[in-house]
Amino acid sequence: MHSIAFRQTRPSVQEEIGPRQPGAIYQNTDGRFEVLVLVTDPVDAAQLLRRTAARWAVIVRDTLRPDAQPFAVGSVWTDSDYLIRPAKRTYVPAA
């Protein structure tokens, strides 16, 4: 009998990022976030996230907090995240 080895495949970077492109707003249990910047350079992403390795990072701002400062996140898109507003082609951050 032959056994079939299943190779676990890592999700693509785009699958991990999900719909988080500059201008998108998404919500999860931690807050409601506007995506300001998407960083896909692994070296820059790791530096922003203060990790030894990262494939990507997004810089977001919590829109539920009027005094919120932008910060970087590297958590993958999950079923607990949902899109409030998709990214726009021409994006100008909210004031």
Short mmCIF file of C-alpha atoms in Angstrom, two decimals:
data_model
loop_
_atom_site.label_atom_id
_atom_site.label_comp_id
_atom_site.label_asym_id
_atom_site.label_seq_id
_atom_site.Cartn_x
_atom_site.Cartn_y
_atom_site.Cartn_z
CA MET A 1 0.00 0.00 0.00
CA HIS A 2 1.31 3.43 -0.92
CA SER A 3 1.03 6.32 1.43
CA ILE A 4 0.40 9.80 0.17
CA ALA A 5 2.30 12.50 1.95
CA PHE A 6 0.35 15.70 2.30
CA ARG A 7 2.42 18.83 2.23
CA GLN A 8 1.13 21.56 4.45
CA THR A 9 1.11 24.74 2.47
CA ARG A 10 1.63 28.09 4.05
CA PRO A 11 -0.99 30.70 3.15
CA SER A 12 0.13 33.28 0.65
CA VAL A 13 1.03 36.74 1.85
CA GLN A 14 -2.14 38.07 0.20
CA GLU A 15 -4.26 35.48 2.03
CA GLU A 16 -2.67 36.51 5.34
CA ILE A 17 -3.22 40.22 4.66
CA GLY A 18 -6.79 39.74 3.43
CA PRO A 19 -8.55 42.88 2.19
CA ARG A 20 -6.32 45.18 4.26
CA GLN A 21 -5.10 47.65 1.68
CA PRO A 22 -4.53 51.37 2.31
CA GLY A 23 -7.89 53.04 2.88
CA ALA A 24 -9.72 49.93 4.04
CA ILE A 25 -11.44 49.90 7.41
CA TYR A 26 -11.91 46.63 9.26
CA GLN A 27 -13.13 45.63 12.68
CA ASN A 28 -12.43 42.84 15.14
CA THR A 29 -12.61 42.37 18.91
CA ASP A 30 -9.66 44.75 19.40
CA GLY A 31 -11.22 47.75 17.64
CA ARG A 32 -12.03 49.32 14.27
CA PHE A 33 -8.98 50.07 12.19
CA GLU A 34 -8.20 52.17 9.15
CA VAL A 35 -5.30 50.79 7.12
CA LEU A 36 -2.81 53.58 6.49
CA VAL A 37 0.12 51.68 4.98
CA LEU A 38 0.78 48.14 3.74
CA VAL A 39 4.42 47.06 4.07
CA THR A 40 5.36 44.01 2.00
CA ASP A 41 9.15 44.22 2.28
CA PRO A 42 10.08 41.51 4.84
CA VAL A 43 13.02 43.48 6.29
CA ASP A 44 10.92 46.62 6.82
CA ALA A 45 8.00 44.58 8.17
CA ALA A 46 10.21 42.77 10.70
CA GLN A 47 11.67 46.07 11.86
CA LEU A 48 8.22 47.68 12.26
CA LEU A 49 6.93 44.68 14.21
CA ARG A 50 10.14 44.35 16.24
CA ARG A 51 10.51 40.71 15.21
CA THR A 52 13.38 38.75 13.77
CA ALA A 53 11.26 37.82 10.75
CA ALA A 54 8.01 38.95 9.16
CA ARG A 55 6.54 38.65 5.70
CA TRP A 56 4.45 41.83 5.87
CA ALA A 57 2.93 44.43 8.20
CA VAL A 58 0.12 46.95 8.10
CA ILE A 59 0.13 50.30 9.82
CA VAL A 60 -3.31 51.05 11.20
CA ARG A 61 -5.14 53.60 13.32
CA ASP A 62 -8.03 52.72 15.63
CA THR A 63 -10.95 54.84 14.40
CA LEU A 64 -12.93 54.31 17.64
CA ARG A 65 -10.36 56.30 19.64
CA PRO A 66 -10.11 59.99 18.77
CA ASP A 67 -6.55 60.24 20.12
CA ALA A 68 -5.33 56.97 18.56
CA GLN A 69 -1.82 56.90 17.16
CA PRO A 70 -0.86 54.72 14.17
CA PHE A 71 0.81 51.42 14.97
CA ALA A 72 1.98 48.33 13.09
CA VAL A 73 0.26 44.95 13.20
CA GLY A 74 1.17 41.62 11.67
CA SER A 75 -1.76 39.42 12.62
CA VAL A 76 -3.27 37.36 9.81
CA TRP A 77 -6.79 37.99 8.54
CA THR A 78 -9.23 35.61 10.26
CA ASP A 79 -12.94 34.91 10.47
CA SER A 80 -13.15 37.29 13.45
CA ASP A 81 -12.09 40.22 11.22
CA TYR A 82 -14.64 41.85 8.97
CA LEU A 83 -14.40 44.55 6.39
CA ILE A 84 -16.31 47.78 7.09
CA ARG A 85 -15.06 49.74 4.06
CA PRO A 86 -12.97 48.37 1.19
CA ALA A 87 -9.82 50.13 0.07
CA LYS A 88 -10.15 52.85 -2.53
CA ARG A 89 -7.93 53.33 -5.55
CA THR A 90 -7.18 56.90 -4.53
CA TYR A 91 -6.59 57.00 -0.81
CA VAL A 92 -6.29 60.01 1.49
CA PRO A 93 -6.06 59.16 5.22
CA ALA A 94 -8.79 60.54 7.47
CA ALA A 95 -7.75 63.50 9.60
#
